CSV table of N, CA and C in Angstrom, one decimal:
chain,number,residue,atom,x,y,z
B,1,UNK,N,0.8,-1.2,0.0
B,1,UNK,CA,0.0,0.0,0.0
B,1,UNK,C,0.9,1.3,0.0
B,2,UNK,N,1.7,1.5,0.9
B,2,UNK,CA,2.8,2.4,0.7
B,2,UNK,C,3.7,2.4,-0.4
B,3,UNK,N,3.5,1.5,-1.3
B,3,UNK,CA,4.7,1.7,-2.6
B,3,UNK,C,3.4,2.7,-3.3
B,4,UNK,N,2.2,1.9,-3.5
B,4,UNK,CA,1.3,2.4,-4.0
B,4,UNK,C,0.9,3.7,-4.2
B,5,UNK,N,0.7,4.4,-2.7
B,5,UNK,CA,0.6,5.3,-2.4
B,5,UNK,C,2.0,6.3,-3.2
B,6,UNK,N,2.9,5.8,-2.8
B,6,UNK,CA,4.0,6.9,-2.8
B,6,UNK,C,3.9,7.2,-5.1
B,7,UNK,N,3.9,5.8,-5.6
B,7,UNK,CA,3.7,6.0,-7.2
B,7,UNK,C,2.7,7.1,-7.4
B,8,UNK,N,1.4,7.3,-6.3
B,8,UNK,CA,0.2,8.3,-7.2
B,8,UNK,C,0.7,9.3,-6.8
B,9,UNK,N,1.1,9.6,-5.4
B,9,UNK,CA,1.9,10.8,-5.1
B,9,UNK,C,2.9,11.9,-6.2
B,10,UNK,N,3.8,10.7,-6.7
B,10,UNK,CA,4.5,10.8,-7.9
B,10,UNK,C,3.9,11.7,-9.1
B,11,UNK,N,2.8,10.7,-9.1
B,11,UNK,CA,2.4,10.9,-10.5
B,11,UNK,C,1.1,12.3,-10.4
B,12,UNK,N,1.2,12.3,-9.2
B,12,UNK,CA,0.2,13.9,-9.3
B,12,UNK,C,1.5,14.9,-9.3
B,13,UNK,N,2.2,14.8,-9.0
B,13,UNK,CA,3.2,16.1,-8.6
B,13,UNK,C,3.7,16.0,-10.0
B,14,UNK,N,4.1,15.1,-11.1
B,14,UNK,CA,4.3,15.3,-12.3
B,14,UNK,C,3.3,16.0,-12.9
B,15,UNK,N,1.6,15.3,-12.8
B,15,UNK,CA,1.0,15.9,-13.6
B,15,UNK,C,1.0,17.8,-13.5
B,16,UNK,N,0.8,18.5,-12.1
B,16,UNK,CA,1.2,19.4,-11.8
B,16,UNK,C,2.1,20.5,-12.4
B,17,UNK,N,3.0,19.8,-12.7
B,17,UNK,CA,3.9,20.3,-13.3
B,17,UNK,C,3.9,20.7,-14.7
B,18,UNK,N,3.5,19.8,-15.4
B,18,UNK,CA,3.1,19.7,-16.8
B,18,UNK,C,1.7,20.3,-17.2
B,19,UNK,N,0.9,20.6,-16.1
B,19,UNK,CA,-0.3,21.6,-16.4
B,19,UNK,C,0.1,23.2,-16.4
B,20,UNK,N,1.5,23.0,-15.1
B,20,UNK,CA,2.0,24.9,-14.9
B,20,UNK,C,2.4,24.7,-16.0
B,21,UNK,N,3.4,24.1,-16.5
B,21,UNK,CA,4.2,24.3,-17.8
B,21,UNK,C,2.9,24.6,-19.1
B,22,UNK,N,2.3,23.9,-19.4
B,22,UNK,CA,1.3,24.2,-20.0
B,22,UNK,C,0.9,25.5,-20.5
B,23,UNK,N,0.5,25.7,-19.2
B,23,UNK,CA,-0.2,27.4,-18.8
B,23,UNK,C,1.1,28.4,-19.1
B,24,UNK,N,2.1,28.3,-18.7
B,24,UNK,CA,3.0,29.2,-19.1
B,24,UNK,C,3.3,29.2,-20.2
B,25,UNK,N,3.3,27.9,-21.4
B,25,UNK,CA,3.4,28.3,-22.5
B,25,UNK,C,2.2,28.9,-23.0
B,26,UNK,N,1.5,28.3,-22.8
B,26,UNK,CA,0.0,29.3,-23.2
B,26,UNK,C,-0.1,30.7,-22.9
B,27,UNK,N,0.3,31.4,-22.1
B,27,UNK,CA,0.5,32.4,-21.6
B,27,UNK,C,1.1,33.7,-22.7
B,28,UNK,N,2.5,32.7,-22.7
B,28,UNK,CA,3.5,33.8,-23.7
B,28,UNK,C,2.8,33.4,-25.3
């Protein structure tokens, strides 16, 4: 359960990232 846990963890903090990035290219 804790490996588990720690992979979605992961994988939201990536998504995050790639949504700001997103947005800042959209931006400029």
């Amino acid at each position: 359960m804790n490996k588990i846990s720690k992979i979605i963890l992961l994988f939201l903090l990536i998504g995050l990232v790639t949504s700001c990035a997103t947005t800042r290219t959209q931006d400029k």
